[in-house]
Amino acid sequence: MKRLVIVGATGMVGGHALRYALEHPSVDRVISIGRKNLGISHPKLKEVLHSNFADCSALAAVLSGQDTAVFCLGTYTGAMPDAEFRKITVDYTIEFARVLHYRLLRAIYPVFRLLFPNFVIRSDDLARAMIDVTVRGTQERGGVIFENRDIRTIVKLQAGVS
Ligand SMILES: NC(=O)c1ccc[n+]([C@@H]2O[C@H](COP(=O)([O-])OP(=O)(O)OC[C@H]3O[C@@H](n4cnc5c(N)ncnc54)[C@H](OP(=O)(O)O)[C@@H]3O)[C@@H](O)[C@H]2O)c1
């Protein structure tokens, strides 16, 4: 069962997306995010009002634990000046993606860590390595730039010493 977010469900595309999602047997929860109420209720539907898409930071908590998002907020060429068009279609999309992407990564972090151990580092390992390098000096640990695999090596060495 999927938990889905739809942005811009008051619009034509978003409205269709909302109907399909609510009817879909594999979707058990839909969060609609927009600046106006939809004016409908449904057992699977939760509405979140958000007026300023230039800053989506306030949506971080709402986006936590969701599986995916469908972004249908937008406008049409010629409907407004170019700068406004760009703001709505490009800047708002990037800002929403910025907030969503960290939320989603957090949800899949355990799997990500298992599959790509060198792409991630635990906060306590990072902190341990920073202290170790500060105390011993960077030369003893072989350089001034430490990638995740180097940090992991430092943590292992340090664990062997103490
Ligand atoms: N319709 C099509 O066949 C089609 C085909 C290809 C591509 N597209 C693209 O898909 C996107 C959506 O099309 P659509 O036909 O669904 O458009 P629409 O009916 O005009 O809906 C636009 C949606 O974006 C929201 N929105 C617009 N400006 C906003 C702003 N400044 N702040 C917050 N929300 C805002 C609207 O919210 P409010 O209700 O609050 O105004 C509405 O939910 C557009 O970028 C369009 O170019 C559409």
PDB file of C-alpha atoms and ligand atoms in Angstrom:
ATOM      1  CA  MET A   1       0.000   0.000   0.000  1.00  0.00           C
ATOM      2  CA  LYS A   2       1.343   3.413  -0.969  1.00  0.00           C
ATOM      3  CA  ARG A   3       1.118   6.787   0.726  1.00  0.00           C
ATOM      4  CA  LEU A   4       0.992   9.465  -1.914  1.00  0.00           C
ATOM      5  CA  VAL A   5       1.251  13.245  -1.976  1.00  0.00           C
ATOM      6  CA  ILE A   6      -0.405  15.311  -4.712  1.00  0.00           C
ATOM      7  CA  VAL A   7       0.436  18.980  -5.108  1.00  0.00           C
ATOM      8  CA  GLY A   8      -1.963  21.126  -7.151  1.00  0.00           C
ATOM      9  CA  ALA A   9      -4.995  18.853  -6.946  1.00  0.00           C
ATOM     10  CA  THR A  10      -7.343  21.840  -7.459  1.00  0.00           C
ATOM     11  CA  GLY A  11      -6.078  22.018 -11.064  1.00  0.00           C
ATOM     12  CA  MET A  12      -7.072  19.985 -14.104  1.00  0.00           C
ATOM     13  CA  VAL A  13      -4.128  17.561 -14.117  1.00  0.00           C
ATOM     14  CA  GLY A  14      -3.953  17.373 -10.330  1.00  0.00           C
ATOM     15  CA  GLY A  15      -7.709  16.780 -10.109  1.00  0.00           C
ATOM     16  CA  HIS A  16      -7.448  13.758 -12.408  1.00  0.00           C
ATOM     17  CA  ALA A  17      -4.403  12.510 -10.467  1.00  0.00           C
ATOM     18  CA  LEU A  18      -6.343  12.849  -7.217  1.00  0.00           C
ATOM     19  CA  ARG A  19      -9.327  10.852  -8.529  1.00  0.00           C
ATOM     20  CA  TYR A  20      -7.102   8.050  -9.891  1.00  0.00           C
ATOM     21  CA  ALA A  21      -5.142   7.917  -6.664  1.00  0.00           C
ATOM     22  CA  LEU A  22      -8.231   7.760  -4.444  1.00  0.00           C
ATOM     23  CA  GLU A  23      -9.716   4.987  -6.620  1.00  0.00           C
ATOM     24  CA  HIS A  24      -6.451   3.026  -6.774  1.00  0.00           C
ATOM     25  CA  PRO A  25      -6.530  -0.152  -4.650  1.00  0.00           C
ATOM     26  CA  SER A  26      -2.797   0.073  -3.878  1.00  0.00           C
ATOM     27  CA  VAL A  27      -3.042   3.600  -2.475  1.00  0.00           C
ATOM     28  CA  ASP A  28      -4.246   3.802   1.104  1.00  0.00           C
ATOM     29  CA  ARG A  29      -3.464   7.457   1.877  1.00  0.00           C
ATOM     30  CA  VAL A  30      -3.417  10.635  -0.218  1.00  0.00           C
ATOM     31  CA  ILE A  31      -2.188  13.947   1.123  1.00  0.00           C
ATOM     32  CA  SER A  32      -3.276  16.845  -1.053  1.00  0.00           C
ATOM     33  CA  ILE A  33      -1.145  19.984  -0.724  1.00  0.00           C
ATOM     34  CA  GLY A  34      -2.369  23.257  -2.186  1.00  0.00           C
ATOM     35  CA  ARG A  35      -3.299  26.822  -1.385  1.00  0.00           C
ATOM     36  CA  LYS A  36      -7.093  26.246  -1.612  1.00  0.00           C
ATOM     37  CA  ASN A  37      -9.479  23.667  -0.178  1.00  0.00           C
ATOM     38  CA  LEU A  38     -10.594  20.932  -2.565  1.00  0.00           C
ATOM     39  CA  GLY A  39     -14.143  20.980  -1.270  1.00  0.00           C
ATOM     40  CA  ILE A  40     -14.394  17.189  -1.133  1.00  0.00           C
ATOM     41  CA  SER A  41     -13.897  14.601   1.571  1.00  0.00           C
ATOM     42  CA  HIS A  42     -12.789  10.993   1.250  1.00  0.00           C
ATOM     43  CA  PRO A  43     -11.644   8.434   3.838  1.00  0.00           C
ATOM     44  CA  LYS A  44      -8.209   8.162   2.162  1.00  0.00           C
ATOM     45  CA  LEU A  45      -7.765  11.923   1.776  1.00  0.00           C
ATOM     46  CA  LYS A  46      -6.030  14.418   4.016  1.00  0.00           C
ATOM     47  CA  GLU A  47      -5.697  18.068   2.967  1.00  0.00           C
ATOM     48  CA  VAL A  48      -2.841  20.382   3.845  1.00  0.00           C
ATOM     49  CA  LEU A  49      -3.062  24.075   2.971  1.00  0.00           C
ATOM     50  CA  HIS A  50       0.159  25.801   1.996  1.00  0.00           C
ATOM     51  CA  SER A  51       0.207  29.239   0.431  1.00  0.00           C
ATOM     52  CA  ASN A  52       3.852  30.111  -0.263  1.00  0.00           C
ATOM     53  CA  PHE A  53       5.560  27.524  -2.473  1.00  0.00           C
ATOM     54  CA  ALA A  54       8.679  29.681  -2.670  1.00  0.00           C
ATOM     55  CA  ASP A  55       9.391  28.231   0.772  1.00  0.00           C
ATOM     56  CA  CYS A  56       8.284  24.638   1.406  1.00  0.00           C
ATOM     57  CA  SER A  57      10.257  24.127   4.632  1.00  0.00           C
ATOM     58  CA  ALA A  58       7.022  24.011   6.642  1.00  0.00           C
ATOM     59  CA  LEU A  59       5.984  20.911   4.660  1.00  0.00           C
ATOM     60  CA  ALA A  60       8.905  18.795   5.896  1.00  0.00           C
ATOM     61  CA  ALA A  61       6.919  17.106   8.673  1.00  0.00           C
ATOM     62  CA  VAL A  62       3.935  16.409   6.384  1.00  0.00           C
ATOM     63  CA  LEU A  63       6.208  14.809   3.789  1.00  0.00           C
ATOM     64  CA  SER A  64       7.891  12.524   6.286  1.00  0.00           C
ATOM     65  CA  GLY A  65       7.039   8.884   5.799  1.00  0.00           C
ATOM     66  CA  GLN A  66       5.289   9.372   2.439  1.00  0.00           C
ATOM     67  CA  ASP A  67       6.225   7.050  -0.417  1.00  0.00           C
ATOM     68  CA  THR A  68       6.080   9.441  -3.352  1.00  0.00           C
ATOM     69  CA  ALA A  69       4.739  12.743  -4.619  1.00  0.00           C
ATOM     70  CA  VAL A  70       3.009  13.884  -7.799  1.00  0.00           C
ATOM     71  CA  PHE A  71       3.650  17.559  -8.487  1.00  0.00           C
ATOM     72  CA  CYS A  72       0.847  19.076 -10.633  1.00  0.00           C
ATOM     73  CA  LEU A  73       1.183  22.695  -9.564  1.00  0.00           C
ATOM     74  CA  GLY A  74       1.909  24.824 -12.611  1.00  0.00           C
ATOM     75  CA  THR A  75       0.740  27.378 -15.093  1.00  0.00           C
ATOM     76  CA  TYR A  76       0.728  28.081 -18.829  1.00  0.00           C
ATOM     77  CA  THR A  77       3.100  30.016 -21.110  1.00  0.00           C
ATOM     78  CA  GLY A  78       1.595  33.389 -21.904  1.00  0.00           C
ATOM     79  CA  ALA A  79      -0.728  33.360 -18.903  1.00  0.00           C
ATOM     80  CA  MET A  80       1.613  35.693 -17.017  1.00  0.00           C
ATOM     81  CA  PRO A  81       4.947  37.513 -17.360  1.00  0.00           C
ATOM     82  CA  ASP A  82       7.968  35.254 -18.018  1.00  0.00           C
ATOM     83  CA  ALA A  83       9.541  35.863 -14.602  1.00  0.00           C
ATOM     84  CA  GLU A  84       6.346  34.776 -12.801  1.00  0.00           C
ATOM     85  CA  PHE A  85       5.967  31.782 -15.121  1.00  0.00           C
ATOM     86  CA  ARG A  86       9.519  30.667 -14.324  1.00  0.00           C
ATOM     87  CA  LYS A  87       8.993  31.160 -10.604  1.00  0.00           C
ATOM     88  CA  ILE A  88       5.886  28.951 -10.552  1.00  0.00           C
ATOM     89  CA  THR A  89       6.995  26.219 -12.950  1.00  0.00           C
ATOM     90  CA  VAL A  90      10.707  26.015 -12.101  1.00  0.00           C
ATOM     91  CA  ASP A  91      11.472  27.585  -8.711  1.00  0.00           C
ATOM     92  CA  TYR A  92       8.441  26.149  -6.901  1.00  0.00           C
ATOM     93  CA  THR A  93       9.142  22.676  -8.300  1.00  0.00           C
ATOM     94  CA  ILE A  94      12.791  22.758  -7.216  1.00  0.00           C
ATOM     95  CA  GLU A  95      11.908  24.093  -3.768  1.00  0.00           C
ATOM     96  CA  PHE A  96       9.314  21.351  -3.225  1.00  0.00           C
ATOM     97  CA  ALA A  97      11.776  18.700  -4.469  1.00  0.00           C
ATOM     98  CA  ARG A  98      14.409  20.028  -2.088  1.00  0.00           C
ATOM     99  CA  VAL A  99      12.205  19.440   0.946  1.00  0.00           C
ATOM    100  CA  LEU A 100      10.785  16.131  -0.316  1.00  0.00           C
ATOM    101  CA  HIS A 101      14.148  14.611  -1.334  1.00  0.00           C
ATOM    102  CA  TYR A 102      15.627  14.665   2.192  1.00  0.00           C
ATOM    103  CA  ARG A 103      12.458  13.320   3.712  1.00  0.00           C
ATOM    104  CA  LEU A 104      12.403  10.430   1.246  1.00  0.00           C
ATOM    105  CA  LEU A 105      16.087   9.694   1.664  1.00  0.00           C
ATOM    106  CA  ARG A 106      15.579   9.488   5.412  1.00  0.00           C
ATOM    107  CA  ALA A 107      12.858   6.878   4.930  1.00  0.00           C
ATOM    108  CA  ILE A 108      15.025   4.680   2.694  1.00  0.00           C
ATOM    109  CA  TYR A 109      18.259   5.388   4.590  1.00  0.00           C
ATOM    110  CA  PRO A 110      18.631   1.893   6.165  1.00  0.00           C
ATOM    111  CA  VAL A 111      18.363   0.174   2.754  1.00  0.00           C
ATOM    112  CA  PHE A 112      20.574   2.800   1.123  1.00  0.00           C
ATOM    113  CA  ARG A 113      23.228   2.248   3.774  1.00  0.00           C
ATOM    114  CA  LEU A 114      23.159  -1.507   3.207  1.00  0.00           C
ATOM    115  CA  LEU A 115      23.460  -1.231  -0.588  1.00  0.00           C
ATOM    116  CA  PHE A 116      25.835   1.748  -0.839  1.00  0.00           C
ATOM    117  CA  PRO A 117      27.843   1.886   2.397  1.00  0.00           C
ATOM    118  CA  ASN A 118      30.330   4.410   0.997  1.00  0.00           C
ATOM    119  CA  PHE A 119      27.607   6.943   0.176  1.00  0.00           C
ATOM    120  CA  VAL A 120      26.557   7.459   3.784  1.00  0.00           C
ATOM    121  CA  ILE A 121      28.154   7.846   7.172  1.00  0.00           C
ATOM    122  CA  ARG A 122      26.653   7.610  10.649  1.00  0.00           C
ATOM    123  CA  SER A 123      26.685  10.824  12.636  1.00  0.00           C
ATOM    124  CA  ASP A 124      28.505   9.226  15.599  1.00  0.00           C
ATOM    125  CA  ASP A 125      31.191   7.786  13.273  1.00  0.00           C
ATOM    126  CA  LEU A 126      31.628  11.188  11.637  1.00  0.00           C
ATOM    127  CA  ALA A 127      31.982  12.866  15.016  1.00  0.00           C
ATOM    128  CA  ARG A 128      34.420  10.203  16.258  1.00  0.00           C
ATOM    129  CA  ALA A 129      36.607  10.595  13.157  1.00  0.00           C
ATOM    130  CA  MET A 130      36.619  14.398  13.448  1.00  0.00           C
ATOM    131  CA  ILE A 131      37.821  14.222  17.042  1.00  0.00           C
ATOM    132  CA  ASP A 132      40.413  11.576  16.168  1.00  0.00           C
ATOM    133  CA  VAL A 133      41.823  13.647  13.289  1.00  0.00           C
ATOM    134  CA  THR A 134      41.847  16.772  15.443  1.00  0.00           C
ATOM    135  CA  VAL A 135      43.721  14.998  18.216  1.00  0.00           C
ATOM    136  CA  ARG A 136      46.218  13.080  16.071  1.00  0.00           C
ATOM    137  CA  GLY A 137      46.606  15.601  13.247  1.00  0.00           C
ATOM    138  CA  THR A 138      45.679  14.992   9.636  1.00  0.00           C
ATOM    139  CA  GLN A 139      49.109  13.733   8.538  1.00  0.00           C
ATOM    140  CA  GLU A 140      48.966  10.724  10.816  1.00  0.00           C
ATOM    141  CA  ARG A 141      45.679   9.755   9.198  1.00  0.00           C
ATOM    142  CA  GLY A 142      47.064  10.203   5.689  1.00  0.00           C
ATOM    143  CA  GLY A 143      45.746  13.444   4.210  1.00  0.00           C
ATOM    144  CA  VAL A 144      43.446  16.420   4.618  1.00  0.00           C
ATOM    145  CA  ILE A 145      40.353  15.199   2.786  1.00  0.00           C
ATOM    146  CA  PHE A 146      38.497  12.222   4.210  1.00  0.00           C
ATOM    147  CA  GLU A 147      35.854  10.410   2.172  1.00  0.00           C
ATOM    148  CA  ASN A 148      33.285   8.175   3.871  1.00  0.00           C
ATOM    149  CA  ARG A 149      35.434   5.079   3.387  1.00  0.00           C
ATOM    150  CA  ASP A 150      38.399   6.890   5.034  1.00  0.00           C
ATOM    151  CA  ILE A 151      36.183   7.903   7.949  1.00  0.00           C
ATOM    152  CA  ARG A 152      35.078   4.312   8.365  1.00  0.00           C
ATOM    153  CA  THR A 153      38.724   3.189   8.390  1.00  0.00           C
ATOM    154  CA  ILE A 154      39.569   5.811  11.021  1.00  0.00           C
ATOM    155  CA  VAL A 155      36.692   4.630  13.200  1.00  0.00           C
ATOM    156  CA  LYS A 156      37.829   0.993  12.888  1.00  0.00           C
ATOM    157  CA  LEU A 157      41.441   1.891  13.705  1.00  0.00           C
ATOM    158  CA  GLN A 158      40.312   3.984  16.635  1.00  0.00           C
ATOM    159  CA  ALA A 159      38.151   1.166  17.951  1.00  0.00           C
ATOM    160  CA  GLY A 160      41.201  -1.135  17.755  1.00  0.00           C
ATOM    161  CA  VAL A 161      43.325   1.322  19.724  1.00  0.00           C
ATOM    162  CA  SER A 162      40.900   2.021  22.554  1.00  0.00           C
TER     163      SER A 162
HETATM  164  N1  LIG B   1      -3.859  20.297 -18.771  1.00  0.00           N
HETATM  165  C1  LIG B   1      -3.077  19.681 -19.620  1.00  0.00           C
HETATM  166  O1  LIG B   1      -3.538  18.968 -20.522  1.00  0.00           O
HETATM  167  C2  LIG B   1      -1.556  19.786 -19.524  1.00  0.00           C
HETATM  168  C3  LIG B   1      -0.773  19.136 -20.465  1.00  0.00           C
HETATM  169  C4  LIG B   1       0.613  19.216 -20.370  1.00  0.00           C
HETATM  170  C5  LIG B   1       1.207  19.951 -19.339  1.00  0.00           C
HETATM  171  N2  LIG B   1       0.408  20.589 -18.451  1.00  0.00           N
HETATM  172  C6  LIG B   1       1.090  21.337 -17.379  1.00  0.00           C
HETATM  173  O2  LIG B   1       0.672  20.797 -16.132  1.00  0.00           O
HETATM  174  C7  LIG B   1       0.580  21.841 -15.161  1.00  0.00           C
HETATM  175  C8  LIG B   1      -0.831  21.840 -14.559  1.00  0.00           C
HETATM  176  O3  LIG B   1      -1.766  22.023 -15.589  1.00  0.00           O
HETATM  177  P1  LIG B   1      -3.305  22.164 -15.263  1.00  0.00           P
HETATM  178  O4  LIG B   1      -4.026  22.122 -16.571  1.00  0.00           O
HETATM  179  O5  LIG B   1      -3.695  21.205 -14.197  1.00  0.00           O
HETATM  180  O6  LIG B   1      -3.337  23.673 -14.701  1.00  0.00           O
HETATM  181  P2  LIG B   1      -4.469  24.320 -13.791  1.00  0.00           P
HETATM  182  O7  LIG B   1      -5.775  23.664 -13.990  1.00  0.00           O
HETATM  183  O8  LIG B   1      -4.370  25.789 -14.020  1.00  0.00           O
HETATM  184  O9  LIG B   1      -3.960  23.976 -12.292  1.00  0.00           O
HETATM  185  C9  LIG B   1      -2.809  24.582 -11.787  1.00  0.00           C
HETATM  186  C10 LIG B   1      -2.575  24.121 -10.375  1.00  0.00           C
HETATM  187  O10 LIG B   1      -1.412  24.796  -9.886  1.00  0.00           O
HETATM  188  C11 LIG B   1      -1.791  25.593  -8.756  1.00  0.00           C
HETATM  189  N3  LIG B   1      -1.083  26.860  -8.781  1.00  0.00           N
HETATM  190  C12 LIG B   1      -0.852  27.670  -9.824  1.00  0.00           C
HETATM  191  N4  LIG B   1      -0.171  28.754  -9.455  1.00  0.00           N
HETATM  192  C13 LIG B   1       0.048  28.632  -8.122  1.00  0.00           C
HETATM  193  C14 LIG B   1       0.724  29.420  -7.152  1.00  0.00           C
HETATM  194  N5  LIG B   1       1.314  30.593  -7.470  1.00  0.00           N
HETATM  195  N6  LIG B   1       0.757  28.979  -5.872  1.00  0.00           N
HETATM  196  C15 LIG B   1       0.172  27.817  -5.534  1.00  0.00           C
HETATM  197  N7  LIG B   1      -0.479  27.021  -6.410  1.00  0.00           N
HETATM  198  C16 LIG B   1      -0.549  27.426  -7.688  1.00  0.00           C
HETATM  199  C17 LIG B   1      -3.280  25.817  -8.883  1.00  0.00           C
HETATM  200  O11 LIG B   1      -3.774  26.099  -7.598  1.00  0.00           O
HETATM  201  P3  LIG B   1      -5.073  27.047  -7.380  1.00  0.00           P
HETATM  202  O12 LIG B   1      -6.273  26.177  -7.691  1.00  0.00           O
HETATM  203  O13 LIG B   1      -4.976  27.436  -5.974  1.00  0.00           O
HETATM  204  O14 LIG B   1      -4.940  28.195  -8.358  1.00  0.00           O
HETATM  205  C18 LIG B   1      -3.726  24.466  -9.438  1.00  0.00           C
HETATM  206  O15 LIG B   1      -3.791  23.509  -8.418  1.00  0.00           O
HETATM  207  C19 LIG B   1       0.900  23.152 -15.899  1.00  0.00           C
HETATM  208  O16 LIG B   1       2.271  23.466 -15.666  1.00  0.00           O
HETATM  209  C20 LIG B   1       0.673  22.810 -17.350  1.00  0.00           C
HETATM  210  O17 LIG B   1       1.467  23.588 -18.216  1.00  0.00           O
HETATM  211  C21 LIG B   1      -0.942  20.522 -18.516  1.00  0.00           C
END
